[in-house]
XYZ file of C-alpha atoms in Angstrom:
577
model
C 35.266 -18.186 4.916
C 33.785 -20.118 1.949
C 30.081 -19.342 1.002
C 27.350 -21.839 2.201
C 26.955 -23.353 -1.216
C 30.714 -23.803 -1.618
C 31.015 -25.739 1.621
C 27.964 -27.794 0.728
C 29.228 -28.801 -2.683
C 32.580 -29.740 -1.435
C 31.038 -32.056 1.106
C 31.400 -35.746 0.910
C 27.911 -36.742 0.086
C 27.120 -40.410 1.020
C 24.575 -42.544 -0.687
C 21.200 -41.929 1.092
C 20.782 -45.681 1.459
C 24.002 -45.471 3.579
C 22.421 -42.849 5.835
C 19.101 -44.889 6.039
C 21.152 -47.847 7.197
C 22.507 -45.873 10.127
C 19.192 -45.747 11.597
C 17.983 -49.049 10.821
C 15.907 -48.278 7.653
C 15.737 -51.109 5.160
C 15.873 -50.424 1.359
C 12.097 -51.481 0.924
C 11.114 -48.736 3.223
C 12.611 -46.206 0.993
C 11.576 -44.472 -2.152
C 14.657 -43.182 -3.830
C 14.822 -39.771 -5.592
C 18.211 -40.078 -7.080
C 21.409 -41.079 -5.040
C 21.061 -38.538 -2.217
C 17.521 -38.269 -1.181
C 14.466 -40.389 -0.435
C 11.140 -40.448 0.952
C 10.411 -42.866 3.835
C 7.296 -44.961 3.655
C 5.059 -44.710 6.751
C 5.227 -48.481 7.003
C 8.555 -47.588 8.758
C 6.672 -46.338 11.653
C 4.002 -49.061 11.671
C 6.522 -51.732 11.972
C 8.215 -50.045 14.916
C 5.086 -48.620 16.597
C 5.555 -50.676 19.730
C 9.121 -49.633 20.195
C 10.046 -46.839 22.843
C 10.507 -43.232 21.382
C 13.840 -41.508 21.669
C 14.493 -38.179 23.352
C 12.655 -35.222 21.826
C 14.386 -31.916 21.563
C 12.905 -28.576 20.359
C 15.047 -25.790 19.186
C 13.786 -22.269 19.519
C 15.131 -18.844 20.155
C 15.067 -15.440 22.020
C 13.086 -12.610 20.245
C 15.292 -12.264 17.075
C 16.579 -9.426 15.149
C 15.479 -9.148 11.371
C 18.675 -11.052 10.533
C 17.625 -14.162 12.425
C 19.772 -15.742 15.345
C 20.784 -19.038 13.858
C 18.042 -21.552 15.076
C 18.581 -23.755 12.089
C 22.404 -23.777 12.072
C 22.216 -24.366 15.773
C 19.813 -27.264 15.302
C 22.068 -28.832 12.577
C 25.207 -28.295 14.548
C 23.620 -29.809 17.788
C 22.750 -32.812 15.546
C 26.340 -33.140 14.189
C 27.618 -32.844 17.720
C 25.462 -35.491 19.199
C 26.774 -37.741 16.418
C 30.254 -36.795 17.165
C 29.787 -37.877 20.931
C 28.429 -41.188 19.732
C 24.744 -40.749 19.826
C 22.168 -42.267 17.408
C 20.655 -38.833 16.369
C 18.719 -37.209 13.515
C 17.156 -33.915 12.751
C 13.710 -32.823 11.503
C 13.328 -29.496 9.852
C 10.856 -27.664 7.591
C 11.271 -27.376 3.729
C 11.750 -23.771 2.783
C 9.575 -22.017 0.059
C 11.246 -20.793 -3.131
C 9.852 -17.300 -2.140
C 12.387 -16.493 0.453
C 14.995 -18.496 -1.235
C 14.830 -16.193 -4.347
C 13.805 -13.158 -2.452
C 16.045 -11.568 0.340
C 16.156 -14.178 3.102
C 18.010 -16.948 1.078
C 18.052 -20.586 1.728
C 17.173 -22.371 4.836
C 19.292 -25.501 4.825
C 21.566 -24.128 7.890
C 24.901 -22.435 7.151
C 28.561 -22.580 7.261
C 29.675 -26.134 8.355
C 26.262 -26.791 9.854
C 24.083 -27.565 7.005
C 21.782 -30.086 5.431
C 22.786 -31.425 1.937
C 22.466 -31.528 -1.013
C 21.746 -27.828 -0.341
C 20.466 -27.164 -3.834
C 17.795 -29.710 -3.542
C 16.753 -28.838 0.001
C 16.074 -25.239 -1.071
C 14.444 -25.839 -4.417
C 12.076 -28.633 -5.575
C 13.256 -31.446 -3.317
C 10.777 -34.342 -4.000
C 7.948 -32.094 -5.176
C 5.888 -31.789 -2.031
C 5.241 -28.000 -2.287
C 4.206 -28.366 -5.991
C 1.782 -31.220 -5.022
C 0.318 -28.905 -2.451
C -0.077 -26.062 -4.894
C -1.639 -28.456 -7.480
C -4.289 -29.687 -4.727
C -4.872 -26.187 -3.534
C -5.674 -24.733 -6.978
C -7.896 -27.515 -7.848
C -10.055 -26.588 -4.847
C -9.766 -22.860 -5.951
C -10.954 -23.838 -9.444
C -13.867 -26.158 -8.030
C -15.228 -23.113 -5.888
C -15.316 -20.791 -8.931
C -16.784 -23.451 -11.332
C -19.370 -24.433 -8.799
C -20.593 -20.874 -8.405
C -20.589 -20.274 -12.084
C -22.679 -23.402 -12.835
C -24.952 -22.883 -10.277
C -25.730 -19.313 -11.444
C -26.133 -20.340 -15.152
C -28.336 -23.388 -14.511
C -31.985 -23.316 -13.594
C -32.934 -25.218 -10.379
C -34.674 -27.750 -12.543
C -31.529 -28.309 -14.886
C -29.277 -28.518 -11.825
C -31.426 -31.021 -10.007
C -30.944 -33.320 -12.920
C -27.435 -33.493 -12.302
C -27.959 -35.001 -8.792
C -26.496 -32.119 -6.937
C -27.811 -29.752 -4.350
C -26.901 -26.026 -4.857
C -24.280 -24.834 -2.270
C -25.269 -21.204 -2.813
C -21.828 -20.052 -1.864
C -21.527 -16.331 -0.631
C -18.840 -14.942 -2.862
C -18.018 -12.212 -0.262
C -17.329 -15.134 2.300
C -14.730 -17.025 0.308
C -11.356 -17.221 2.229
C -9.666 -19.731 -0.257
C -7.206 -17.781 -2.630
C -5.104 -19.504 -5.313
C -1.416 -20.085 -4.565
C 1.996 -19.855 -6.201
C 5.419 -20.686 -4.602
C 7.066 -17.374 -5.501
C 7.102 -13.821 -3.963
C 4.725 -11.785 -6.264
C 3.051 -9.014 -4.621
C 1.060 -8.149 -7.785
C -1.019 -11.193 -7.296
C -2.118 -10.195 -3.811
C -5.456 -8.694 -5.066
C -6.927 -9.719 -8.414
C -10.231 -10.006 -10.157
C -11.202 -13.374 -11.542
C -14.079 -14.565 -13.663
C -14.109 -11.735 -16.028
C -15.662 -12.262 -19.633
C -18.682 -13.713 -20.764
C -21.465 -15.923 -19.120
C -19.220 -19.110 -19.287
C -16.049 -17.540 -18.251
C -16.543 -17.671 -14.599
C -18.104 -15.980 -11.757
C -16.792 -12.386 -11.442
C -15.313 -11.440 -7.991
C -12.256 -10.041 -6.252
C -9.693 -12.688 -5.150
C -5.871 -13.074 -4.696
C -2.943 -15.308 -4.449
C -1.197 -16.684 -1.421
C 2.350 -18.133 -1.416
C 2.058 -21.856 -1.237
C 3.493 -22.523 1.948
C 0.779 -20.138 3.353
C -1.926 -22.709 2.209
C -3.970 -24.618 4.751
C -3.021 -27.788 2.998
C 0.593 -27.134 4.022
C -0.695 -26.629 7.590
C -2.528 -29.916 7.286
C 0.409 -31.657 6.011
C 2.374 -30.553 9.050
C -0.198 -31.862 11.438
C -1.522 -35.041 9.874
C -0.810 -38.366 11.281
C -1.483 -40.482 8.244
C -3.421 -40.959 4.928
C -6.746 -41.477 6.481
C -6.413 -38.418 8.718
C -5.121 -36.294 5.700
C -8.276 -37.188 3.735
C -10.457 -36.337 6.788
C -8.707 -32.888 7.295
C -8.896 -31.828 3.713
C -12.717 -32.522 3.655
C -13.186 -30.407 6.839
C -11.640 -27.396 5.293
C -14.007 -24.444 5.249
C -13.594 -22.348 2.089
C -16.421 -19.834 2.865
C -20.182 -19.845 3.699
C -23.529 -19.875 2.033
C -25.923 -17.141 1.951
C -27.594 -18.550 5.228
C -24.337 -18.249 7.127
C -23.421 -22.006 7.089
C -19.883 -23.172 6.445
C -19.070 -24.624 3.000
C -16.312 -27.285 3.074
C -14.290 -28.938 0.469
C -16.150 -32.149 1.173
C -19.201 -30.309 0.192
C -17.440 -29.150 -3.195
C -16.691 -32.860 -3.987
C -12.949 -32.104 -4.196
C -11.508 -33.657 -1.120
C -10.859 -36.966 -2.693
C -9.158 -35.619 -5.714
C -6.984 -33.227 -3.545
C -6.065 -36.053 -1.287
C -4.905 -38.007 -4.310
C -2.730 -35.198 -5.395
C -1.141 -35.099 -1.911
C -0.901 -38.804 -1.213
C 2.925 -38.931 -1.592
C 3.639 -35.718 0.243
C 2.951 -37.530 3.677
C 6.086 -39.581 3.468
C 8.894 -37.658 5.054
C 12.046 -36.719 2.934
C 15.350 -38.012 4.017
C 18.651 -36.128 3.470
C 21.745 -35.852 5.503
C 23.817 -33.277 7.401
C 27.399 -32.171 6.382
C 28.809 -34.794 8.826
C 26.379 -37.681 7.783
C 23.705 -37.547 10.352
C 20.085 -38.299 8.842
C 17.839 -35.366 8.452
C 14.039 -35.360 7.843
C 12.855 -32.197 5.794
C 9.222 -32.436 5.849
C 6.380 -29.675 5.577
C 6.943 -26.016 5.674
C 3.910 -24.111 7.136
C 4.269 -20.398 7.752
C 5.311 -19.520 11.363
C 2.739 -16.522 11.852
C -0.660 -17.543 10.290
C 0.170 -21.363 10.675
C 2.200 -23.183 13.408
C 5.582 -22.976 11.779
C 6.955 -26.449 12.557
C 8.002 -29.532 10.375
C 5.680 -32.329 10.346
C 4.308 -34.601 13.182
C 4.940 -37.580 10.950
C 8.757 -36.932 10.619
C 9.099 -36.638 14.351
C 6.923 -39.851 14.971
C 9.121 -41.858 12.551
C 12.386 -40.236 13.857
C 11.486 -41.072 17.268
C 11.172 -44.727 16.490
C 14.570 -44.669 14.585
C 16.920 -42.607 16.631
C 17.629 -42.152 20.306
C 17.660 -38.317 19.905
C 15.560 -36.231 17.620
C 16.311 -32.525 17.330
C 13.493 -30.552 15.725
C 13.032 -26.749 15.203
C 9.987 -24.389 15.759
C 9.830 -21.184 13.789
C 10.518 -17.692 15.131
C 11.082 -17.158 18.925
C 9.826 -19.091 22.011
C 6.636 -16.731 22.123
C 5.474 -17.871 18.788
C 7.013 -21.136 17.289
C 7.779 -22.687 20.488
C 4.363 -21.882 22.003
C 2.669 -23.393 18.887
C 4.961 -26.398 19.043
C 3.759 -27.328 22.532
C 0.084 -26.242 22.296
C -0.677 -27.266 18.769
C 1.801 -29.873 17.396
C 2.295 -31.777 20.626
C -1.400 -31.762 21.360
C -2.138 -33.396 18.008
C 0.910 -35.779 18.048
C 0.759 -36.836 21.625
C 4.629 -36.613 21.718
C 6.142 -35.415 25.007
C 9.203 -33.038 24.543
C 12.175 -33.680 26.840
C 14.075 -30.474 26.449
C 14.127 -26.918 24.913
C 17.379 -25.425 23.387
C 16.884 -21.712 23.280
C 19.114 -19.879 20.934
C 20.506 -16.554 21.749
C 23.115 -14.148 20.337
C 25.077 -11.316 21.676
C 23.805 -9.210 18.849
C 20.203 -9.779 19.537
C 20.563 -9.090 23.142
C 22.284 -5.809 22.788
C 19.517 -4.860 20.367
C 17.071 -5.660 23.207
C 19.050 -3.631 25.684
C 18.623 -0.398 23.654
C 21.024 -0.893 20.950
C 20.692 0.804 17.532
C 18.284 -0.487 15.049
C 19.316 -3.727 13.189
C 18.334 -3.576 9.557
C 18.774 -6.431 7.042
C 21.276 -5.551 4.193
C 22.876 -2.745 6.228
C 26.178 -2.904 8.113
C 25.817 -3.533 11.905
C 26.626 -0.530 14.202
C 29.706 -1.025 16.200
C 27.799 -1.429 19.384
C 27.221 -4.866 17.991
C 30.716 -5.798 16.971
C 32.705 -4.208 20.035
C 32.290 -5.430 23.791
C 29.656 -3.686 25.774
C 28.710 -5.508 28.803
C 26.279 -2.848 30.020
C 24.031 -3.006 26.848
C 24.140 -6.786 26.689
C 23.132 -7.030 30.495
C 20.085 -4.707 29.983
C 19.082 -6.888 27.016
C 19.340 -10.192 28.980
C 15.847 -9.386 30.259
C 14.594 -10.655 26.937
C 16.499 -13.907 27.592
C 15.040 -14.405 30.979
C 11.535 -13.842 29.650
C 11.875 -16.376 26.961
C 13.343 -18.941 29.570
C 10.171 -18.303 31.589
C 7.914 -18.895 28.738
C 9.631 -22.445 28.116
C 9.451 -23.060 31.822
C 5.689 -22.479 31.913
C 5.365 -25.872 29.891
C 7.485 -27.698 32.492
C 10.351 -28.488 30.215
C 14.184 -28.063 31.033
C 15.779 -25.273 29.059
C 19.398 -25.181 27.671
C 20.442 -21.895 26.326
C 22.837 -22.024 23.336
C 24.784 -18.917 22.727
C 25.381 -18.864 18.963
C 28.930 -17.276 18.768
C 29.930 -14.773 16.233
C 33.541 -13.915 15.595
C 33.106 -10.388 17.271
C 31.740 -11.894 20.546
C 34.050 -11.629 23.492
C 34.446 -14.315 26.127
C 33.261 -11.820 28.807
C 30.201 -11.152 26.749
C 29.467 -14.930 26.479
C 30.145 -15.424 30.165
C 27.755 -12.787 31.047
C 24.811 -14.305 29.036
C 25.695 -17.694 30.636
C 25.453 -16.281 34.103
C 22.194 -14.514 33.405
C 20.690 -17.495 31.926
C 21.456 -19.647 34.994
C 20.075 -16.952 37.129
C 16.817 -17.179 35.139
C 16.577 -20.822 35.842
C 17.880 -22.439 32.817
C 19.303 -25.873 33.262
C 22.658 -24.768 31.519
C 23.908 -22.275 29.039
C 26.656 -23.072 26.653
C 28.534 -21.213 23.821
C 28.440 -22.801 20.441
C 30.728 -22.169 17.277
C 28.886 -24.725 15.114
C 28.924 -22.281 12.110
C 32.593 -22.177 11.647
C 33.468 -25.442 13.433
C 30.679 -27.910 12.550
C 29.755 -30.590 15.027
C 33.053 -30.160 16.978
C 31.963 -26.603 17.832
C 28.816 -27.826 19.626
C 30.034 -30.605 21.626
C 29.732 -28.891 24.929
C 26.189 -28.010 23.939
C 25.368 -31.687 23.052
C 26.630 -32.796 26.330
C 24.598 -30.364 28.199
C 21.387 -31.307 26.140
C 22.029 -35.055 26.782
C 22.007 -34.194 30.649
C 18.939 -31.998 30.347
C 16.973 -34.760 28.569
C 17.747 -37.132 31.527
C 15.925 -34.734 33.834
C 12.227 -35.060 34.516
C 10.087 -33.458 32.081
C 6.779 -32.248 33.669
C 5.272 -31.115 30.393
C 1.810 -29.613 30.500
C -0.204 -27.647 27.945
C -0.855 -23.886 28.675
C -4.520 -23.976 28.286
C -7.269 -26.422 27.932
C -8.919 -26.253 24.528
C -12.498 -26.507 26.081
C -11.946 -23.001 27.299
C -13.721 -20.171 25.227
C -11.690 -18.682 22.291
C -11.381 -15.512 24.366
C -10.076 -17.251 27.330
C -7.410 -18.901 25.300
C -6.447 -15.658 23.687
C -6.101 -13.885 26.939
C -4.052 -16.746 28.420
C -1.410 -16.623 25.662
C -1.521 -12.719 25.528
C -0.878 -12.278 29.357
C 1.154 -15.304 30.295
C 3.289 -15.527 27.153
C 3.503 -12.007 25.680
C 2.996 -10.154 29.063
C -0.002 -8.167 27.782
C -2.094 -6.243 30.407
C -5.405 -6.866 28.438
C -6.784 -7.776 25.118
C -8.929 -5.487 22.779
C -11.198 -7.087 20.229
C -12.447 -5.194 16.959
C -16.124 -5.628 16.349
C -15.184 -7.767 13.502
C -13.259 -10.150 15.631
C -16.186 -10.147 18.208
C -18.620 -11.379 15.455
C -16.006 -13.779 14.212
C -15.474 -15.372 17.476
C -19.219 -15.583 18.018
C -19.777 -17.308 14.624
C -16.827 -19.888 15.055
C -18.142 -20.894 18.529
C -21.831 -21.237 17.095
C -20.273 -23.395 14.227
C -18.531 -25.781 16.726
C -15.112 -24.425 16.131
C -14.495 -23.021 19.657
C -12.682 -26.010 20.978
C -9.765 -25.755 18.662
C -6.370 -24.685 19.791
C -5.097 -21.213 18.904
C -2.323 -20.282 16.433
C -1.703 -16.648 17.221
C -0.700 -14.344 14.431
C 1.608 -11.551 15.335
C 5.119 -10.191 14.662
C 8.140 -12.212 15.643
C 10.361 -9.138 16.182
C 8.855 -8.218 19.593
C 7.085 -10.235 22.493
C 4.343 -7.661 21.884
C 2.286 -7.017 18.650
C 4.543 -3.882 17.927
C 7.694 -4.850 16.260
C 9.279 -1.618 17.634
C 8.899 -2.730 21.282
C 12.009 -4.512 22.131
C 13.244 -6.186 25.336
C 10.452 -7.051 27.475
C 7.350 -4.768 26.783
C 5.008 -4.320 29.524
C 1.702 -2.200 30.006
C 0.388 -3.015 26.500
C -2.953 -4.145 25.189
C -2.911 -6.799 22.454
C -5.340 -5.798 19.669
C -7.011 -8.667 17.929
C -8.329 -7.226 14.705
C -9.633 -10.340 13.040
C -9.950 -14.186 13.851
C -9.931 -16.705 11.163
C -10.233 -20.516 11.450
C -8.252 -23.318 9.691
C -10.797 -25.990 10.577
C -9.036 -28.758 8.475
C -5.624 -27.977 10.019
C -7.376 -27.975 13.420
C -6.737 -24.327 14.810
C -8.214 -20.771 15.115
C -5.996 -18.086 14.275
C -6.308 -14.632 15.715
C -4.646 -11.741 13.855
C -2.877 -9.270 16.109
C -1.589 -7.036 13.260
C -1.242 -7.035 9.437
C -0.056 -10.451 8.142
C 0.780 -10.771 4.542
C 0.337 -14.094 3.045
C 2.055 -12.974 -0.262
C 5.449 -11.601 0.264
C 6.997 -9.307 -2.434
C 10.404 -8.954 -3.997
C 13.092 -6.672 -2.770
C 14.857 -4.234 -5.040
C 17.795 -6.553 -5.352
C 16.410 -10.153 -4.969
C 18.530 -13.174 -4.296
C 17.771 -14.610 -7.605
C 19.919 -12.167 -9.336
C 23.036 -14.016 -7.763
C 21.705 -17.453 -8.807
C 23.181 -19.140 -11.886
C 24.650 -22.214 -13.353
C 28.350 -22.568 -14.026
C 30.035 -24.193 -17.235
C 30.013 -27.505 -15.255
C 26.461 -27.370 -14.733
C 26.720 -26.644 -10.888
C 24.258 -24.095 -9.111
C 26.150 -21.048 -7.983
C 25.041 -18.077 -5.920
C 22.222 -19.748 -4.050
C 23.211 -18.454 -0.674
């Protein structure tokens, strides 16, 4: 089979104005970025605000292997299949960081014959949103250090003449690092402000990858320019020596940061291989942030299409839970159906199969029929179906078929899914067959969206932070109890005292297990969830408990993906993935 980039470059790209016309977008509602991509002005929503929404579908997955189980390819394959059966449909997915693209994971435009194109633009600069976020974020970082330096170097009398109050920022409390959109582990921990009196305020700091910025999380959750400005102003960068929060508004940088990000709020319009419209907008981390594409893209899409297929990062216990409890809470949008992606490979791993390692050849247990191993692993499928059902939404299981999967194995997964209460379970070969390979899935999803959705949130935000943590830990992960470090206890107390206790939770834990321990496969029981630290993204609008070590600046592997990326003699990108 051809590589993803070969398939993408051989595709029949249609002018983006033609794609826009399919969903009723007019030329003056677009800002063109060349022939094949555009931003959509938010006027498009305002003009259609009173029109009914289309059907809202979230694509999630069982607990994955380190290889991933194909949520994005399923998302795009399903979108193409819905188009193939005559539905007015579009997809909405995240924009990837250049870190994974050039690191080990590769691009995130889908794969095989279920991709968003132009694939090179999708995976690289697109329309510059990530760069704009990086510029705004680093402006705030510069403002923090400049403020501390000047307050230190000027007398109270001289400072008062400037018409500014001293913020008295405690340098040990600062949580706002600088950012860059590449994997660069050497920047995780740095010293800044070295030199003389006017060279800065000496302190320890670091870099995060740009998509881990709170500004990216804000972009994913904002509902418009005024809301964006308000959220940026609320961002807490640290505390003063009296223990009071210091915000970006206090720094006087909120307006300028908003100006740098003003165009980022317009969703980016691309297309699938089969010509369905695709919004690619925002790319927040799926562990320390909510891992979903933007509310704005979904809001606009639901006014333009009869079906909008979106995707939440990682498995149902993380990305889908945050989609419901955070994204839907802020958007007010009601989901109609969940598509739960499963693979024979992952289920065998959860049944006790050998360790799966990225870059290493799969054990024969995963490539040969083994119904006993598969049957044991289906407990994980059942648990993830149960998690989705807690929110009152119908579940359709999509079995993402690989060439080595047998008919008996696929049938066993379908049987187990239906026993667990799934609305339907369908095999899908979208990777090799495009939309045609997902027609059965599309028809099942259409039927599921016609069912009554009794959607409800898992918890009330007015509950205490601990009550919300324990609800998720016990009802979603299956923990018996929660253990809080002394640091987490103090942070929870401080946040509630500061008025942040009524925010929803964005739990940060491994995606490779339903528990906090990546080694525990299947459906772990009898464990206590450790909460070692709790942080607040006040501007984005959530509190995030850390249940393990979470790196916000990935490192490069020994053989990074960028080694294969180049330009050929005709100026075409090769080797991207």
